[in-house]
Short mmCIF file of C-alpha atoms in Angstrom, two decimals:
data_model
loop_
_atom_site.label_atom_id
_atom_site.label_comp_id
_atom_site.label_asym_id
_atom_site.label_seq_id
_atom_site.Cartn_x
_atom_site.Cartn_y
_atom_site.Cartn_z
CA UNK K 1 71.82 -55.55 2.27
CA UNK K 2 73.46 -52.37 2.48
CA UNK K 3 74.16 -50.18 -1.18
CA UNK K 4 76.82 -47.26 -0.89
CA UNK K 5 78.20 -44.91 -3.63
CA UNK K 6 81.75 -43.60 -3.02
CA UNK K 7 84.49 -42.15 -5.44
CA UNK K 8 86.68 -40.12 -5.18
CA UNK K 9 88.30 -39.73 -8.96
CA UNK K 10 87.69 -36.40 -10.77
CA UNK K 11 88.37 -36.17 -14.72
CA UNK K 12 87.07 -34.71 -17.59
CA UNK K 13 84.81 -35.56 -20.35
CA UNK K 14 84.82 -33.92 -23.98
CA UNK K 15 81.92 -31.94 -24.87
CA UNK K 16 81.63 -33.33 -28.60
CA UNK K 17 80.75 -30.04 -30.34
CA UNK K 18 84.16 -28.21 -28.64
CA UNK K 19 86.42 -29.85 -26.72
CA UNK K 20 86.09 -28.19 -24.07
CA UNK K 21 86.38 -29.84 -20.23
CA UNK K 22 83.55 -29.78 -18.17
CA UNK K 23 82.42 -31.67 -15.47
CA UNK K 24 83.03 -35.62 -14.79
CA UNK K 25 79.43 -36.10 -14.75
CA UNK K 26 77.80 -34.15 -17.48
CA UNK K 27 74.40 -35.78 -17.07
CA UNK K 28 74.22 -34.26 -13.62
CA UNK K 29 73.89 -30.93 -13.60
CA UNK K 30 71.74 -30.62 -17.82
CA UNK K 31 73.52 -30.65 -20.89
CA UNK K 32 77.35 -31.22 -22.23
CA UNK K 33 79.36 -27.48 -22.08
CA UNK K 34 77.01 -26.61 -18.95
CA UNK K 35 78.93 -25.04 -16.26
CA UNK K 36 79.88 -27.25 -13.41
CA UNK K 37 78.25 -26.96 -10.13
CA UNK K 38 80.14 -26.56 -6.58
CA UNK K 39 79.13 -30.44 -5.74
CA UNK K 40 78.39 -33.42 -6.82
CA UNK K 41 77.36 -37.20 -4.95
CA UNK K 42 81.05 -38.09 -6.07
CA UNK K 43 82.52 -35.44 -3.06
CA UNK K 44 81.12 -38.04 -0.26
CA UNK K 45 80.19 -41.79 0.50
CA UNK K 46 76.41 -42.72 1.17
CA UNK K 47 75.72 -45.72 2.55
CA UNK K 48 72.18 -47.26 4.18
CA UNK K 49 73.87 -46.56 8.04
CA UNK K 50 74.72 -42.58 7.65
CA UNK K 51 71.12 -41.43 5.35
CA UNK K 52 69.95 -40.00 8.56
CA UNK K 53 72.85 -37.79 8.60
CA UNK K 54 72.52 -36.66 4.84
CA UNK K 55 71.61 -33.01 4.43
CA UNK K 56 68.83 -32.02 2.45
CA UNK K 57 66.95 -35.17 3.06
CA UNK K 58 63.94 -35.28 4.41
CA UNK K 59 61.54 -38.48 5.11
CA UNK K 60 59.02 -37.78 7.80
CA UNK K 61 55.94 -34.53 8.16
CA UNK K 62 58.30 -31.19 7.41
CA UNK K 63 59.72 -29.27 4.90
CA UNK K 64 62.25 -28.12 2.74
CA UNK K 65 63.88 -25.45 0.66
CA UNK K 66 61.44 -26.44 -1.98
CA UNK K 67 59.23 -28.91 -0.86
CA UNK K 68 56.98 -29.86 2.23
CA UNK K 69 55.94 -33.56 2.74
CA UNK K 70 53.22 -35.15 5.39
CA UNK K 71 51.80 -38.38 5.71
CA UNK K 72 48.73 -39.47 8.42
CA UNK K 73 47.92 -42.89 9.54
CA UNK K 74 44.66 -43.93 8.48
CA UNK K 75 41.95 -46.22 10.40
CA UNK K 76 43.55 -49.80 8.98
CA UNK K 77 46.49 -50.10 11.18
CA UNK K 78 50.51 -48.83 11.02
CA UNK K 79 50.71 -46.24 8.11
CA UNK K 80 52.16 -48.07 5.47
CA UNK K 81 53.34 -45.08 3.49
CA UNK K 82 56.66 -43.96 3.12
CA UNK K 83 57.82 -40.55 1.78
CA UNK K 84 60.89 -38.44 0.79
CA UNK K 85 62.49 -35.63 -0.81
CA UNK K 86 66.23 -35.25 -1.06
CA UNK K 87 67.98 -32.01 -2.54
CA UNK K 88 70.97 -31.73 -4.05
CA UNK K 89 70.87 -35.47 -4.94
CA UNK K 90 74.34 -35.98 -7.06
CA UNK K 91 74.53 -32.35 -7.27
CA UNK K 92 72.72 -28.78 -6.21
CA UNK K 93 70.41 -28.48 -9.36
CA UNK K 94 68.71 -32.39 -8.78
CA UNK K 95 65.90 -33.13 -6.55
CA UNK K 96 65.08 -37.24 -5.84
CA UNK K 97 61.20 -37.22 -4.73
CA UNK K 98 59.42 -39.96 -3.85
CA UNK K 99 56.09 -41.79 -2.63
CA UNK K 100 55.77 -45.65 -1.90
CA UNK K 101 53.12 -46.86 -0.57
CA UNK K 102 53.51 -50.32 0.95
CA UNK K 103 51.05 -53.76 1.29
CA UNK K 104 50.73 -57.10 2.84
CA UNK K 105 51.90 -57.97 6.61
CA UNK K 106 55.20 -56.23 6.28
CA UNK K 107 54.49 -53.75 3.74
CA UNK K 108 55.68 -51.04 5.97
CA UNK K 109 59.08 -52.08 6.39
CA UNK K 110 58.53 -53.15 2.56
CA UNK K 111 58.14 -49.23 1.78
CA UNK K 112 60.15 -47.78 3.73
CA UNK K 113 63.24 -49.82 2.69
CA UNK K 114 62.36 -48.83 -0.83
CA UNK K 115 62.81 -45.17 0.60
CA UNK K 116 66.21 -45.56 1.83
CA UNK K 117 67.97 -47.94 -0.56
CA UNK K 118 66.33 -47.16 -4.48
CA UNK K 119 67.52 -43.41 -4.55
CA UNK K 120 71.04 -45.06 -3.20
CA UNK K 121 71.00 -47.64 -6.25
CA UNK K 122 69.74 -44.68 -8.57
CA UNK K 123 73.36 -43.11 -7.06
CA UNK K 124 75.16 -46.30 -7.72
CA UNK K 125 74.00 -46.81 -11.26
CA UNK K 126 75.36 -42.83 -12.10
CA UNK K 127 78.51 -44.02 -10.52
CA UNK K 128 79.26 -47.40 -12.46
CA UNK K 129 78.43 -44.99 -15.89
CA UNK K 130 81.15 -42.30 -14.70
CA UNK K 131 83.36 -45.22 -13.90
CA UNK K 132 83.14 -46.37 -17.33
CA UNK K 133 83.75 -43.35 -18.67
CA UNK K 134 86.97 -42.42 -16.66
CA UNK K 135 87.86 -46.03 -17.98
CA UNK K 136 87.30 -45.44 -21.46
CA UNK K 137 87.66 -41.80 -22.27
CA UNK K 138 84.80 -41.83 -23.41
CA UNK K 139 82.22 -38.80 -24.65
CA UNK K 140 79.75 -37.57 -22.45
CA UNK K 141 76.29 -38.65 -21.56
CA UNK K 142 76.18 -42.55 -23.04
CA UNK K 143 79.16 -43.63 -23.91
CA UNK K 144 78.40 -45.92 -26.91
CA UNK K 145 76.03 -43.00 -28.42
CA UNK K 146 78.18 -40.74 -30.85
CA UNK K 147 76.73 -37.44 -31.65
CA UNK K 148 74.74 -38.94 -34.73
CA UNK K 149 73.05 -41.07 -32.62
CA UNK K 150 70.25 -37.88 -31.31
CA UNK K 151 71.13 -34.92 -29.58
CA UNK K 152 72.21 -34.46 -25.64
CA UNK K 153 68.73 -34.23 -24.65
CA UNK K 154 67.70 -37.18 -26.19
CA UNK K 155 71.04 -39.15 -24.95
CA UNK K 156 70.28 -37.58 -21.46
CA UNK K 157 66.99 -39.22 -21.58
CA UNK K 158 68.11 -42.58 -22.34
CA UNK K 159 70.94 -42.55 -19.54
CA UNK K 160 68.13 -41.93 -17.11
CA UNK K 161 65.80 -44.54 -18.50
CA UNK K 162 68.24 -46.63 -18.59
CA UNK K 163 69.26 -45.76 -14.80
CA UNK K 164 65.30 -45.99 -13.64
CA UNK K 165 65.00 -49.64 -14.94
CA UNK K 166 68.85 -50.87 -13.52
CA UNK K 167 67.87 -49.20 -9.88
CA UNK K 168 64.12 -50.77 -9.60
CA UNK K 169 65.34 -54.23 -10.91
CA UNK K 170 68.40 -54.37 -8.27
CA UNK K 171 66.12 -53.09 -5.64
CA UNK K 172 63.24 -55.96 -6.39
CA UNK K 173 66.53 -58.42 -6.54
CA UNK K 174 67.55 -57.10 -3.29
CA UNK K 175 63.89 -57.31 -1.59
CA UNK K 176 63.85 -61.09 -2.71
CA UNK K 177 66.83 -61.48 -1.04
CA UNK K 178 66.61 -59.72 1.86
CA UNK K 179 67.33 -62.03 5.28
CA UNK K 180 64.84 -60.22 7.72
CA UNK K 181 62.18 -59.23 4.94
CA UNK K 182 59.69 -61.42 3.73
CA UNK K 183 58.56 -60.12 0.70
CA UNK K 184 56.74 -62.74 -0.68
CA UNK K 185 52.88 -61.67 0.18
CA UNK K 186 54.11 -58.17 0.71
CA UNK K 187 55.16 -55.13 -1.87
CA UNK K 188 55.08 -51.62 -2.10
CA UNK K 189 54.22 -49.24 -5.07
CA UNK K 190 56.46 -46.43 -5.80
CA UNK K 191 56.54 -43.12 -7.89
CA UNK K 192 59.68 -41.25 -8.04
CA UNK K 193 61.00 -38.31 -9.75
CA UNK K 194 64.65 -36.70 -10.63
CA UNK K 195 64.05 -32.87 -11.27
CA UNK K 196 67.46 -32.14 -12.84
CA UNK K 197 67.18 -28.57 -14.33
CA UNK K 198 64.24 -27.80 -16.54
CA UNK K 199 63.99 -31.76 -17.04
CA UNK K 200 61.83 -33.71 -15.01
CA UNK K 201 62.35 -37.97 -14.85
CA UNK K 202 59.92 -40.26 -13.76
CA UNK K 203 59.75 -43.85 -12.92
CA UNK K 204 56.93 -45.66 -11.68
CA UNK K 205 55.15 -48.80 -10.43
CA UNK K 206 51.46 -49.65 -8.72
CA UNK K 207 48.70 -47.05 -8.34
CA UNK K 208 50.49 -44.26 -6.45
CA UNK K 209 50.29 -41.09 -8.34
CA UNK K 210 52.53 -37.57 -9.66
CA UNK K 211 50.49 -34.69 -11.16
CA UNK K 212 51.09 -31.20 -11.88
CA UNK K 213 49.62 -28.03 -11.81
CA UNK K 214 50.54 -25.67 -14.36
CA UNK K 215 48.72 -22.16 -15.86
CA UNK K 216 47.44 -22.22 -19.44
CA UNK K 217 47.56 -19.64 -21.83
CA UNK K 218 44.62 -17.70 -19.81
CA UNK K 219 46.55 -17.72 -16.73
CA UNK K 220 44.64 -20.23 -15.05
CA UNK K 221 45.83 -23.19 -13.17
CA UNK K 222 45.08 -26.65 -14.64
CA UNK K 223 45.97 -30.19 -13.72
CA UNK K 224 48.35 -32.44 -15.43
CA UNK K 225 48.37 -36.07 -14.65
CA UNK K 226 52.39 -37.22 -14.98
CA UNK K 227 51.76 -41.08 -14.58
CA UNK K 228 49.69 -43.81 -14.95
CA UNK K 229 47.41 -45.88 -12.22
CA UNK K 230 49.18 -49.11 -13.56
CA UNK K 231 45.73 -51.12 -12.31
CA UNK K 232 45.77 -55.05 -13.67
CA UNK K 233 42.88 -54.22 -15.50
CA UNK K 234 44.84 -51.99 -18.22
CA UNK K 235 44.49 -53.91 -21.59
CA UNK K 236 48.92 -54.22 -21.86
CA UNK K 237 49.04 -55.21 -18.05
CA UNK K 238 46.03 -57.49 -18.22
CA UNK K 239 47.24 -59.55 -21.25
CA UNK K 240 50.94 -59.76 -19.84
CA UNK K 241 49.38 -60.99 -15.97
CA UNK K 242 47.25 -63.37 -18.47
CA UNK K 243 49.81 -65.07 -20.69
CA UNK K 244 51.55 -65.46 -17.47
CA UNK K 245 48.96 -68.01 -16.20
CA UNK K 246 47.64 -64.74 -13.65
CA UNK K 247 43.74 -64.08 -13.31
CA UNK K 248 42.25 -60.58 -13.32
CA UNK K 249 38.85 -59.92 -11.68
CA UNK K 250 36.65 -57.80 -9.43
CA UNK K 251 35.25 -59.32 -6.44
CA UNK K 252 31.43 -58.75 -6.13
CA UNK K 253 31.10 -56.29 -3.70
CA UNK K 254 33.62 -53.91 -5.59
CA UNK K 255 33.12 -54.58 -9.22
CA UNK K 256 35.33 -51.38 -9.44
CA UNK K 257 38.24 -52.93 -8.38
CA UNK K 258 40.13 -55.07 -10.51
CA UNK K 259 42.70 -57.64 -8.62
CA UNK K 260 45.32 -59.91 -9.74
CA UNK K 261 44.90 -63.73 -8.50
CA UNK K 262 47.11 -66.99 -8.53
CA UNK K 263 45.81 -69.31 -11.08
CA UNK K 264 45.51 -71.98 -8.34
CA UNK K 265 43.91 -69.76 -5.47
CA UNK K 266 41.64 -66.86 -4.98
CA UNK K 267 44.70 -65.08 -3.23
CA UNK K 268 46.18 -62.47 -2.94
CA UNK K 269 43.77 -60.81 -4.79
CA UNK K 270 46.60 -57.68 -5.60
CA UNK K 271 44.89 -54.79 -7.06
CA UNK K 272 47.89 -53.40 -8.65
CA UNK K 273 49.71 -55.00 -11.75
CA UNK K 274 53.25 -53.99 -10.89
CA UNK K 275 55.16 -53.71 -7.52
CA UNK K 276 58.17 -54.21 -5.66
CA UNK K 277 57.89 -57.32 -3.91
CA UNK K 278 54.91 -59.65 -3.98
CA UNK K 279 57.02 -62.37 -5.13
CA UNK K 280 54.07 -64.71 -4.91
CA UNK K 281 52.85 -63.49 -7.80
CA UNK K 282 55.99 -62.65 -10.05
CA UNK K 283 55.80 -65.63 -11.95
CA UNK K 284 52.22 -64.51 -12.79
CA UNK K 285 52.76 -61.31 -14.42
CA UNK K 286 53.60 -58.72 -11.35
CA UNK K 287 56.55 -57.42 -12.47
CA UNK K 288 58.45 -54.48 -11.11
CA UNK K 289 59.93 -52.97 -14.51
CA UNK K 290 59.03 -49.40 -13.76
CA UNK K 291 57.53 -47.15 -16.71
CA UNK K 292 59.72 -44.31 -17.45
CA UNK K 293 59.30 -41.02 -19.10
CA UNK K 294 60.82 -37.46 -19.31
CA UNK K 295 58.53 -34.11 -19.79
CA UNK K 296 60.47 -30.72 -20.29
CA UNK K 297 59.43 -28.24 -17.29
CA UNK K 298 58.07 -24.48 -18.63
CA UNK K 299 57.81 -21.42 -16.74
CA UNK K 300 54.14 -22.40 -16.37
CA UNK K 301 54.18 -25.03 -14.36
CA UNK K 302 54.18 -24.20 -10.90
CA UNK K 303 54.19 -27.56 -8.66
CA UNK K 304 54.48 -31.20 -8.63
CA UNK K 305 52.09 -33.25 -6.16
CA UNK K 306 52.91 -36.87 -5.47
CA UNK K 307 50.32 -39.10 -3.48
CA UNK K 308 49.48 -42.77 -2.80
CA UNK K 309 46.18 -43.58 -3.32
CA UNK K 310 44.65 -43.13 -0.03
CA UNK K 311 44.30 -39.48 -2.03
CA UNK K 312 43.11 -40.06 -5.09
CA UNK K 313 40.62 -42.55 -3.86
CA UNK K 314 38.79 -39.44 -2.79
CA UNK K 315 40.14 -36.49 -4.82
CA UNK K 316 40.39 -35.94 -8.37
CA UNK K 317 43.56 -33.89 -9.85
CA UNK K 318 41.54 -31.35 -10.22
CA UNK K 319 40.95 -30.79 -6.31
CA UNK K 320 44.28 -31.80 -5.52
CA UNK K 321 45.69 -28.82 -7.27
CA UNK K 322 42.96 -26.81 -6.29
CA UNK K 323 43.78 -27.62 -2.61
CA UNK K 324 47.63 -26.86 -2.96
CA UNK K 325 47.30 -23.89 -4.63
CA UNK K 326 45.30 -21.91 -2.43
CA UNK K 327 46.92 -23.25 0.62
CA UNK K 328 47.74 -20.62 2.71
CA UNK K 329 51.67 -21.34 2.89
CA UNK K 330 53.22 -23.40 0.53
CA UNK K 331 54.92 -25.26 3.51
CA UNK K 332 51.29 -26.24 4.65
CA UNK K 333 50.13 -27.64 1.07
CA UNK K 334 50.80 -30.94 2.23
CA UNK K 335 49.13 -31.29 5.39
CA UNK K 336 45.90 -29.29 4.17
CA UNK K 337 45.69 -31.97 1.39
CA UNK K 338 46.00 -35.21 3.51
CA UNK K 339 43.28 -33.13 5.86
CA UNK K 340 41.36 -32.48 3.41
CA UNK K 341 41.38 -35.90 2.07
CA UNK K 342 40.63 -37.61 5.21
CA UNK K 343 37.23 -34.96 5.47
CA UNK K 344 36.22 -36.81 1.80
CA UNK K 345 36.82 -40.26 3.49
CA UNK K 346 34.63 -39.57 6.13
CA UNK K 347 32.01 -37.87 3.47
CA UNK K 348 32.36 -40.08 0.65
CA UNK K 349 33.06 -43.22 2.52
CA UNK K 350 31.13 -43.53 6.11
CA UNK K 351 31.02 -46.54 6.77
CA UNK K 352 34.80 -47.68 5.37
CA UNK K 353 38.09 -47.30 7.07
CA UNK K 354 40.01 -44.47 5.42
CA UNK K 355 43.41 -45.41 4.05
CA UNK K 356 47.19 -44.22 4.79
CA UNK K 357 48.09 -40.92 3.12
CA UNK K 358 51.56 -39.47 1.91
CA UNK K 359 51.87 -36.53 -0.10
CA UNK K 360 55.00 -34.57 -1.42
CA UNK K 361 54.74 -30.72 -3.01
CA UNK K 362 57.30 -30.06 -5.07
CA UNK K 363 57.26 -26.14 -6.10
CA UNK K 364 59.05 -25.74 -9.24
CA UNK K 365 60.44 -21.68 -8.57
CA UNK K 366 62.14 -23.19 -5.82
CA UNK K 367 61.06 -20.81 -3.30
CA UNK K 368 59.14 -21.86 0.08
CA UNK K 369 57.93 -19.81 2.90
CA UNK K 370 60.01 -17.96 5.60
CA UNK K 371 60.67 -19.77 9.10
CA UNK K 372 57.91 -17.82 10.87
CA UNK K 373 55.14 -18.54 8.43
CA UNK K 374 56.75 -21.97 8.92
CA UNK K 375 56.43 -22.55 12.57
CA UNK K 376 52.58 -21.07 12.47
CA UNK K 377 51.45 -23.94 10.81
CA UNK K 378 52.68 -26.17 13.17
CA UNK K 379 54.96 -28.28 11.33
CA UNK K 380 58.50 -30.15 12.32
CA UNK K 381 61.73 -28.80 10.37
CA UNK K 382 64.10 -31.64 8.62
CA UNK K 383 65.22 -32.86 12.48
CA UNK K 384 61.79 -32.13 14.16
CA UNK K 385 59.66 -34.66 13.83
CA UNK K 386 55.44 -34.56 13.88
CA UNK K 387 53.54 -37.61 15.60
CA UNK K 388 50.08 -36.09 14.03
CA UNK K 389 47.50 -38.66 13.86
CA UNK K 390 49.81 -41.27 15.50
CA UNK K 391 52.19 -41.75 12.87
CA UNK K 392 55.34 -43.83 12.89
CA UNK K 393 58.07 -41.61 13.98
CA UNK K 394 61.40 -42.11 12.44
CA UNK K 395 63.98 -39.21 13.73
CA UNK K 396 67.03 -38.22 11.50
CA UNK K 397 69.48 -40.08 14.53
CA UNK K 398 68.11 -43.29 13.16
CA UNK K 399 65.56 -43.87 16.01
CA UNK K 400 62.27 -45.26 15.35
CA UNK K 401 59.00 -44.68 18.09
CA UNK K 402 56.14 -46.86 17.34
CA UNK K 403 52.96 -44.20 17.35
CA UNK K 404 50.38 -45.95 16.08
CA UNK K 405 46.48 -47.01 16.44
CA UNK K 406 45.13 -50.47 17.40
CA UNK K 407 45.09 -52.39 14.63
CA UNK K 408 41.90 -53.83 12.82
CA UNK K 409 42.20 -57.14 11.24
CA UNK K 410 39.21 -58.11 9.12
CA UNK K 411 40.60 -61.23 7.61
CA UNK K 412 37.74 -63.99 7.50
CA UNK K 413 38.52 -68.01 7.09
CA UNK K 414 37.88 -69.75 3.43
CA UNK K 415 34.06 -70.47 4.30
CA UNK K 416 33.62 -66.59 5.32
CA UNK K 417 34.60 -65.53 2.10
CA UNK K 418 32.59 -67.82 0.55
CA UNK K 419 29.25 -67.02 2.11
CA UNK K 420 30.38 -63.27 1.97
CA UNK K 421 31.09 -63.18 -2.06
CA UNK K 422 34.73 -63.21 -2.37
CA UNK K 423 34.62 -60.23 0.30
CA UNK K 424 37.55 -58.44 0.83
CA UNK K 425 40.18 -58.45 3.57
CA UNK K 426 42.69 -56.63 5.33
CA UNK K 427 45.40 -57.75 7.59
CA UNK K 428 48.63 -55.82 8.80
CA UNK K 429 51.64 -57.35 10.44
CA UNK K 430 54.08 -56.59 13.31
CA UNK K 431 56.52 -54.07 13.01
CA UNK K 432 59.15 -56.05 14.27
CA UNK K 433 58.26 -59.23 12.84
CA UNK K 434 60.62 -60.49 10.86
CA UNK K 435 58.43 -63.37 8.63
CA UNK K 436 54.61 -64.39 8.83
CA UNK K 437 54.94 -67.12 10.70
CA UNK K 438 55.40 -64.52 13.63
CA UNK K 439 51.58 -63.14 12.73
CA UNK K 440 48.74 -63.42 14.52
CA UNK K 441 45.85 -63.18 12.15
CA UNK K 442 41.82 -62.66 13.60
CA UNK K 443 39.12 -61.37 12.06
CA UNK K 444 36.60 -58.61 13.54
CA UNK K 445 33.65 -56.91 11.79
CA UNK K 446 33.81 -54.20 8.93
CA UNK K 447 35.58 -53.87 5.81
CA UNK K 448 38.05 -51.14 4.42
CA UNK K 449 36.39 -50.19 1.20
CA UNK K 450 40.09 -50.70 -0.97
CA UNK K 451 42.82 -53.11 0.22
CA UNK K 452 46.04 -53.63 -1.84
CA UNK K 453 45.76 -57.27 -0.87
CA UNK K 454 42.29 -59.67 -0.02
CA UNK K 455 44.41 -62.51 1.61
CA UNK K 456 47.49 -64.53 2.14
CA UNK K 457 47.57 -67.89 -0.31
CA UNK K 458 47.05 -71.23 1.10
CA UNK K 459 50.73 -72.37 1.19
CA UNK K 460 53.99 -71.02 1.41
CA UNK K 461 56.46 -71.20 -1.48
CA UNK K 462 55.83 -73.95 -2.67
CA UNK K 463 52.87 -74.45 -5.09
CA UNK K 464 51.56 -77.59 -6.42
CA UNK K 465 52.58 -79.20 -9.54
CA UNK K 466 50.81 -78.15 -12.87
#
């Protein structure tokens, strides 16, 4: 299943107010009558086989020009988390971030496909719109919006929104589809971002999470939560998962964490209310319609800190910008913040496995540390790759090393459970299995203290008749 963007036509687009030409795709670079930059994702073909290749992509414990990314394995198994940051993305004034953070037996592969194909289809989606408008002459930005219907900002806004929700939908299609995935007990969350400008896009599903730290008017540096934990138990995603025939409840020994259940079955217990994947539970109310929304960047705000959850679990936004902006080099923020959160797993959480961690800084002046201060740390550049904490290594030639610790299943049998509360589980699957009929499920002592998923249903895809 393979996406690729390629065209090669170049035109011109009126500006409404004056006529004048400016670039082919006005929504890429800000506003109509902005001056065209030296590049845009129409100059090249992208496709699924040359990403490695791409420059000013990065995926795996490094930096960038304005960013540095790291993710460490936790104690449950293969790090599920999956990370990138791509500059330049459809031209040199956009940055594509992103943080998935996958579940279930294959929820690996689950997130990092999402990694590699949803900025593609985010690509794609500009590319049908500048289609249509070489096709149809028509204005810039939407082209069924004339200028009474809201100003270029506003029209901007709705192009992307409308781009967000087209990209996650064909990627969910394209998961369901998928001939070596099996996505039906396994998802992935996602939070992504399209820093275009001053204007910052987001679009969103599950519990992993963007903040940002800004100054206030005292110079001071203050936390400001972009998104939303979409958690089932959220009054709008609770009554959609239960007019869809879905339960919501908290098992007993973590009344904290509410879980979406099959009506039929106390499976999969998913304590998220939207995700890619998980296509056991889609016609319950999991859906994976992203929430979208657009915030105007100042000269006060300094970063942008995406996470999965195996962070928040343990920090608050507070700490997390806290952390970042007294780190030492900006290319280090990253890696101080996953260690720091795994020393508040082993503090706050003994006894519990701590989970996967992914983070991505994104500092908003653009400007990142020099080489020197770079190499100190300890870090990999964009081709040299870290295997701290045993992570999955994926190098930009495409090839994938297996680093990784021994698994821990703790999935019990039906009677288990039942003497043990509705306890929760954990499993993880194979990297290279292909469907989970190929796992080999046990169960040993100890629980994680937060899993996505409490266990697989008791049947395939087929469910019994109402």
């Amino acid at each position: 299943m393979g996406c690729s963007v390629s065209t090669s036509s170049r035109s011109t687009c009126s500006s409404g107010s004056r006529g004048e030409a400016v670039s082919p795709l006005c929504f890429e670079i800000g506003f109509c009558g902005t001056k065209r930059t030296k590049r845009t994702f129409s100059d090249h073909v992208i496709t699924l086989q040359n990403l490695p290749s791409v420059p000013n992509r990065i995926f795996t414990n490094g930096k960038s020009r304005t960013s540095c990314i790291f993710t460490q394995q936790g104690r449950k198994g293969i790090n599920q988390d999956a990370m990138i940051v791509w500059e330049d993305f459809m031209s040199e004034d956009v940055t594509f971030c992103g943080v998935f953070d996958g579940h279930g037996p294959q929820g690996h592969l689950v997130a990092r496909k999402v990694r590699d194909a949803l900025p593609l289809k985010l690509l794609s989606s500009m590319h049908s719109y500048q289609s249509r408008q070489n096709g149809s002459g028509g204005a810039c930005l939407k082209g069924n919006l004339k200028k009474s219907d809201g100003s270029p900002e506003d029209r901007l806004n709705c192009l992307w929104k409308e781009t967000f929700m087209k990209s996650y939908k064909a990627m969910d299609k394209e998961l369901r589809s998928h001939p070596n995935l099996d996505c039906f007990c396994s998802g992935s969350t996602a939070v992504t971002i399209v820093k275009q400008g001053p204007n910052l896009f987001m679009g969103y599903i599950g519990d992993s999470r963007a903040i940002m730290g800004s100054k206030d008017s005292n110079g001071s540096m203050v936390a400001i939560q972009l998104t939303v934990d979409l958690k089932p138990d959220l009054p709008r995603e609770a009554e959609r998962i239960k007019k869809c025939r879905g339960r919501v409840f908290a098992l007993q020994d973590e009344p904290e964490v509410p879980r979406v259940w099959l009506p039929f079955d106390d499976a999969p217990g998913l304590a998220m209310a939207r995700a890619f994947g998980d296509f056991c539970l889609k016609e319950y109310g999991v859906i994976s319609i992203p929430e979208f929304s657009h915030r105007l960047l100042t000269e006060r705000d300094q970063f942008i800190v995406l996470a999965s959850d195996g962070v928040w679990d343990v920090l608050s936004n507070e700490e997390v910008v806290e952390i970042v902006s007294l780190a030492p080099t900006r290319s280090s923020a990253a890696r101080i913040l996953v260690d720091s959160a795994a020393r508040e797993w082993k503090l706050k959480y003994p006894t519990s496995k701590m989970d996967d961690c992914a983070v991505v800084c994104l500092f908003l002046d653009g400007k990142m540390d020099t080489e020197s201060d770079y190499e100190e740390q300890g870090l990999s550049s964009a081709t040299v790759q870290s295997n701290h904490s045993g992570n999955a290594i994926e190098t930009d030639d495409g090839q994938k090393t297996e680093l990784y610790l021994p698994r821990n299943f703790t999935v019990r049998s039906s009677e288990e459970s039942d003497s043990y509360g509705r306890v929760a589980a954990e499993f993880e699957g194979n990297v290279d299995a292909v469907s989970t009929e190929d796992q080999n499920w046990s169960g040993l002592e100890g629980v994680t203290r937060v899993n996505s998923l409490v266990q697989l249903p008791r049947f395939s895809e087929e469910r019994p008749n109402p």
